Amino acid sequence: MLISTKGRYALHIMVELAQNGAQSYMSLPVIAERQEISEKYLESIISVLVKAGLVEGVRGKGGGYRLRRPPEDYSVGEIIRLTEGTLAPVSCLDDRKGCCMRKSLCKSLPIWEKLDRVINDYLDGVSLADVVAEGAVPTPYAEHEN
């Protein structure tokens, strides 16, 4: 599994909007400047976020984008899956692809299924509010980091 720049930048946008607060809109040029990301590229990502209902936009003077829900109501997993389509570590677990004909015989499949659960459970357990709080990101597997 490799998260693309689109997925990472979507998270950056959401963090910027969460830090900006729910009452005011933030313009795309401001987000692009603060994140040092091309405004043109951010336009394609923000349209995905708007279409999915994660953010709302207003055109014109004083317009921009803001979150539709409180930051604690968004999970990192939700944001990344929206832009990536899947977090599956191997293609045979990707629902968008055809089922492997050897799936019933595959001895390594349980490893990939468990890894898939761990990845999704962890990212679904980290809220946008956790990311904004810097350092408050839960680390349930910290005891294994030695």
PDB file of C-alpha atoms in Angstrom:
ATOM      1  CA  MET A   1       0.000   0.000   0.000  1.00  0.00           C
ATOM      2  CA  LEU A   2       1.343   3.357  -1.024  1.00  0.00           C
ATOM      3  CA  ILE A   3      -0.700   6.478  -0.341  1.00  0.00           C
ATOM      4  CA  SER A   4      -0.533   8.800  -3.355  1.00  0.00           C
ATOM      5  CA  THR A   5       0.064  12.538  -3.221  1.00  0.00           C
ATOM      6  CA  LYS A   6      -3.668  12.960  -3.865  1.00  0.00           C
ATOM      7  CA  GLY A   7      -4.484  11.128  -0.636  1.00  0.00           C
ATOM      8  CA  ARG A   8      -1.850  12.949   1.386  1.00  0.00           C
ATOM      9  CA  TYR A   9      -2.879  16.349   0.017  1.00  0.00           C
ATOM     10  CA  ALA A  10      -6.547  15.640   0.737  1.00  0.00           C
ATOM     11  CA  LEU A  11      -5.556  15.109   4.360  1.00  0.00           C
ATOM     12  CA  HIS A  12      -3.511  18.344   4.289  1.00  0.00           C
ATOM     13  CA  ILE A  13      -6.560  20.251   2.982  1.00  0.00           C
ATOM     14  CA  MET A  14      -8.786  18.784   5.671  1.00  0.00           C
ATOM     15  CA  VAL A  15      -6.263  19.676   8.399  1.00  0.00           C
ATOM     16  CA  GLU A  16      -6.070  23.272   7.129  1.00  0.00           C
ATOM     17  CA  LEU A  17      -9.860  23.559   7.151  1.00  0.00           C
ATOM     18  CA  ALA A  18     -10.085  22.013  10.622  1.00  0.00           C
ATOM     19  CA  GLN A  19      -7.515  24.490  11.957  1.00  0.00           C
ATOM     20  CA  ASN A  20      -9.396  27.352  10.327  1.00  0.00           C
ATOM     21  CA  GLY A  21     -12.565  26.644  12.310  1.00  0.00           C
ATOM     22  CA  ALA A  22     -16.125  25.908  11.340  1.00  0.00           C
ATOM     23  CA  GLN A  23     -17.395  29.472  11.057  1.00  0.00           C
ATOM     24  CA  SER A  24     -15.160  30.931   8.352  1.00  0.00           C
ATOM     25  CA  TYR A  25     -14.358  29.831   4.826  1.00  0.00           C
ATOM     26  CA  MET A  26     -10.790  29.381   3.626  1.00  0.00           C
ATOM     27  CA  SER A  27      -9.848  30.132   0.029  1.00  0.00           C
ATOM     28  CA  LEU A  28      -8.028  27.606  -2.107  1.00  0.00           C
ATOM     29  CA  PRO A  29      -5.172  30.043  -2.897  1.00  0.00           C
ATOM     30  CA  VAL A  30      -4.532  30.413   0.843  1.00  0.00           C
ATOM     31  CA  ILE A  31      -4.514  26.637   1.350  1.00  0.00           C
ATOM     32  CA  ALA A  32      -2.208  26.207  -1.657  1.00  0.00           C
ATOM     33  CA  GLU A  33       0.206  28.822  -0.347  1.00  0.00           C
ATOM     34  CA  ARG A  34       0.263  27.474   3.194  1.00  0.00           C
ATOM     35  CA  GLN A  35       0.771  23.888   2.027  1.00  0.00           C
ATOM     36  CA  GLU A  36       3.097  24.809  -0.851  1.00  0.00           C
ATOM     37  CA  ILE A  37       0.968  22.786  -3.252  1.00  0.00           C
ATOM     38  CA  SER A  38      -0.175  23.805  -6.735  1.00  0.00           C
ATOM     39  CA  GLU A  39      -3.593  25.466  -6.627  1.00  0.00           C
ATOM     40  CA  LYS A  40      -4.513  23.678  -9.855  1.00  0.00           C
ATOM     41  CA  TYR A  41      -3.821  20.278  -8.258  1.00  0.00           C
ATOM     42  CA  LEU A  42      -5.760  21.221  -5.134  1.00  0.00           C
ATOM     43  CA  GLU A  43      -8.778  22.152  -7.284  1.00  0.00           C
ATOM     44  CA  SER A  44      -9.081  18.552  -8.455  1.00  0.00           C
ATOM     45  CA  ILE A  45      -8.823  17.244  -4.895  1.00  0.00           C
ATOM     46  CA  ILE A  46     -11.223  19.751  -3.338  1.00  0.00           C
ATOM     47  CA  SER A  47     -13.850  18.855  -5.941  1.00  0.00           C
ATOM     48  CA  VAL A  48     -13.713  15.230  -4.750  1.00  0.00           C
ATOM     49  CA  LEU A  49     -14.093  16.364  -1.118  1.00  0.00           C
ATOM     50  CA  VAL A  50     -17.048  18.609  -2.004  1.00  0.00           C
ATOM     51  CA  LYS A  51     -18.774  15.952  -4.120  1.00  0.00           C
ATOM     52  CA  ALA A  52     -18.482  13.450  -1.253  1.00  0.00           C
ATOM     53  CA  GLY A  53     -19.980  15.972   1.187  1.00  0.00           C
ATOM     54  CA  LEU A  54     -16.908  16.279   3.426  1.00  0.00           C
ATOM     55  CA  VAL A  55     -16.503  20.003   2.744  1.00  0.00           C
ATOM     56  CA  GLU A  56     -18.706  22.770   1.425  1.00  0.00           C
ATOM     57  CA  GLY A  57     -17.741  25.665  -0.778  1.00  0.00           C
ATOM     58  CA  VAL A  58     -19.017  29.169  -1.407  1.00  0.00           C
ATOM     59  CA  ARG A  59     -18.055  31.213  -4.456  1.00  0.00           C
ATOM     60  CA  GLY A  60     -17.343  34.910  -4.555  1.00  0.00           C
ATOM     61  CA  LYS A  61     -15.844  37.448  -2.203  1.00  0.00           C
ATOM     62  CA  GLY A  62     -15.343  35.965   1.240  1.00  0.00           C
ATOM     63  CA  GLY A  63     -15.941  32.508  -0.180  1.00  0.00           C
ATOM     64  CA  GLY A  64     -13.862  29.417   0.044  1.00  0.00           C
ATOM     65  CA  TYR A  65     -14.218  26.063   1.751  1.00  0.00           C
ATOM     66  CA  ARG A  66     -14.987  24.738   5.201  1.00  0.00           C
ATOM     67  CA  LEU A  67     -15.717  21.438   6.890  1.00  0.00           C
ATOM     68  CA  ARG A  68     -19.318  20.265   7.012  1.00  0.00           C
ATOM     69  CA  ARG A  69     -18.856  18.410  10.319  1.00  0.00           C
ATOM     70  CA  PRO A  70     -16.730  18.881  13.435  1.00  0.00           C
ATOM     71  CA  PRO A  71     -13.121  17.627  13.018  1.00  0.00           C
ATOM     72  CA  GLU A  72     -13.697  14.798  15.499  1.00  0.00           C
ATOM     73  CA  ASP A  73     -16.378  13.394  13.167  1.00  0.00           C
ATOM     74  CA  TYR A  74     -13.911  12.692  10.344  1.00  0.00           C
ATOM     75  CA  SER A  75     -11.530   9.747  10.357  1.00  0.00           C
ATOM     76  CA  VAL A  76      -8.253   9.719   8.482  1.00  0.00           C
ATOM     77  CA  GLY A  77      -9.381   6.402   6.982  1.00  0.00           C
ATOM     78  CA  GLU A  78     -12.512   8.005   5.535  1.00  0.00           C
ATOM     79  CA  ILE A  79     -10.471  10.769   3.887  1.00  0.00           C
ATOM     80  CA  ILE A  80      -7.785   8.478   2.493  1.00  0.00           C
ATOM     81  CA  ARG A  81     -10.239   5.847   1.202  1.00  0.00           C
ATOM     82  CA  LEU A  82     -12.182   8.601  -0.572  1.00  0.00           C
ATOM     83  CA  THR A  83      -9.152   9.630  -2.593  1.00  0.00           C
ATOM     84  CA  GLU A  84      -7.373   6.283  -2.874  1.00  0.00           C
ATOM     85  CA  GLY A  85     -10.379   4.013  -3.322  1.00  0.00           C
ATOM     86  CA  THR A  86      -8.869   1.329  -1.112  1.00  0.00           C
ATOM     87  CA  LEU A  87      -6.238   0.810   1.532  1.00  0.00           C
ATOM     88  CA  ALA A  88      -5.831  -2.881   0.687  1.00  0.00           C
ATOM     89  CA  PRO A  89      -2.194  -3.981   0.990  1.00  0.00           C
ATOM     90  CA  VAL A  90      -2.560  -6.486  -1.873  1.00  0.00           C
ATOM     91  CA  SER A  91      -4.688  -6.395  -5.014  1.00  0.00           C
ATOM     92  CA  CYS A  92      -6.638  -9.571  -4.201  1.00  0.00           C
ATOM     93  CA  LEU A  93      -8.321  -7.711  -1.306  1.00  0.00           C
ATOM     94  CA  ASP A  94      -9.329  -4.781  -3.486  1.00  0.00           C
ATOM     95  CA  ASP A  95     -13.089  -5.124  -4.037  1.00  0.00           C
ATOM     96  CA  ARG A  96     -12.822  -3.208  -7.312  1.00  0.00           C
ATOM     97  CA  LYS A  97     -10.751  -5.941  -8.915  1.00  0.00           C
ATOM     98  CA  GLY A  98     -11.797  -9.446  -9.833  1.00  0.00           C
ATOM     99  CA  CYS A  99     -11.434 -12.198  -7.280  1.00  0.00           C
ATOM    100  CA  CYS A 100      -8.258 -14.253  -7.493  1.00  0.00           C
ATOM    101  CA  MET A 101      -8.974 -17.749  -8.728  1.00  0.00           C
ATOM    102  CA  ARG A 102      -6.499 -19.168  -6.181  1.00  0.00           C
ATOM    103  CA  LYS A 103      -8.055 -17.360  -3.207  1.00  0.00           C
ATOM    104  CA  SER A 104      -9.428 -20.555  -1.644  1.00  0.00           C
ATOM    105  CA  LEU A 105      -5.951 -22.163  -1.824  1.00  0.00           C
ATOM    106  CA  CYS A 106      -3.883 -19.181  -0.733  1.00  0.00           C
ATOM    107  CA  LYS A 107      -2.010 -19.800   2.528  1.00  0.00           C
ATOM    108  CA  SER A 108      -0.847 -16.177   2.808  1.00  0.00           C
ATOM    109  CA  LEU A 109      -4.316 -14.631   2.409  1.00  0.00           C
ATOM    110  CA  PRO A 110      -5.002 -14.544   6.186  1.00  0.00           C
ATOM    111  CA  ILE A 111      -1.853 -12.428   6.666  1.00  0.00           C
ATOM    112  CA  TRP A 112      -3.035  -9.850   4.128  1.00  0.00           C
ATOM    113  CA  GLU A 113      -6.573  -9.849   5.529  1.00  0.00           C
ATOM    114  CA  LYS A 114      -5.273  -9.178   9.042  1.00  0.00           C
ATOM    115  CA  LEU A 115      -2.936  -6.444   7.800  1.00  0.00           C
ATOM    116  CA  ASP A 116      -5.862  -4.876   5.937  1.00  0.00           C
ATOM    117  CA  ARG A 117      -7.924  -4.870   9.159  1.00  0.00           C
ATOM    118  CA  VAL A 118      -5.057  -3.361  11.166  1.00  0.00           C
ATOM    119  CA  ILE A 119      -4.526  -0.577   8.612  1.00  0.00           C
ATOM    120  CA  ASN A 120      -8.221   0.272   8.361  1.00  0.00           C
ATOM    121  CA  ASP A 121      -8.870   0.005  12.099  1.00  0.00           C
ATOM    122  CA  TYR A 122      -5.922   2.265  12.892  1.00  0.00           C
ATOM    123  CA  LEU A 123      -6.735   4.951  10.310  1.00  0.00           C
ATOM    124  CA  ASP A 124     -10.432   4.829  11.230  1.00  0.00           C
ATOM    125  CA  GLY A 125      -9.401   5.322  14.873  1.00  0.00           C
ATOM    126  CA  VAL A 126      -7.540   8.564  14.134  1.00  0.00           C
ATOM    127  CA  SER A 127      -9.810  11.578  13.824  1.00  0.00           C
ATOM    128  CA  LEU A 128      -9.060  14.807  12.031  1.00  0.00           C
ATOM    129  CA  ALA A 129      -9.160  16.438  15.484  1.00  0.00           C
ATOM    130  CA  ASP A 130      -6.381  14.040  16.598  1.00  0.00           C
ATOM    131  CA  VAL A 131      -4.211  15.117  13.680  1.00  0.00           C
ATOM    132  CA  VAL A 132      -4.824  18.810  14.382  1.00  0.00           C
ATOM    133  CA  ALA A 133      -3.926  18.288  18.046  1.00  0.00           C
ATOM    134  CA  GLU A 134      -0.354  17.308  16.988  1.00  0.00           C
ATOM    135  CA  GLY A 135       1.036  14.422  18.919  1.00  0.00           C
ATOM    136  CA  ALA A 136      -2.398  13.325  20.077  1.00  0.00           C
ATOM    137  CA  VAL A 137      -2.596  10.635  17.395  1.00  0.00           C
ATOM    138  CA  PRO A 138      -3.438   7.335  19.089  1.00  0.00           C
ATOM    139  CA  THR A 139      -0.720   4.694  18.851  1.00  0.00           C
ATOM    140  CA  PRO A 140      -2.310   1.392  19.860  1.00  0.00           C
ATOM    141  CA  TYR A 141       0.702  -0.516  18.577  1.00  0.00           C
ATOM    142  CA  ALA A 142       3.310   1.609  20.402  1.00  0.00           C
ATOM    143  CA  GLU A 143       4.359  -1.324  22.614  1.00  0.00           C
ATOM    144  CA  HIS A 144       5.667  -3.079  19.488  1.00  0.00           C
ATOM    145  CA  GLU A 145       7.852  -0.189  18.310  1.00  0.00           C
ATOM    146  CA  ASN A 146      10.987  -1.218  20.278  1.00  0.00           C
TER     147      ASN A 146
END
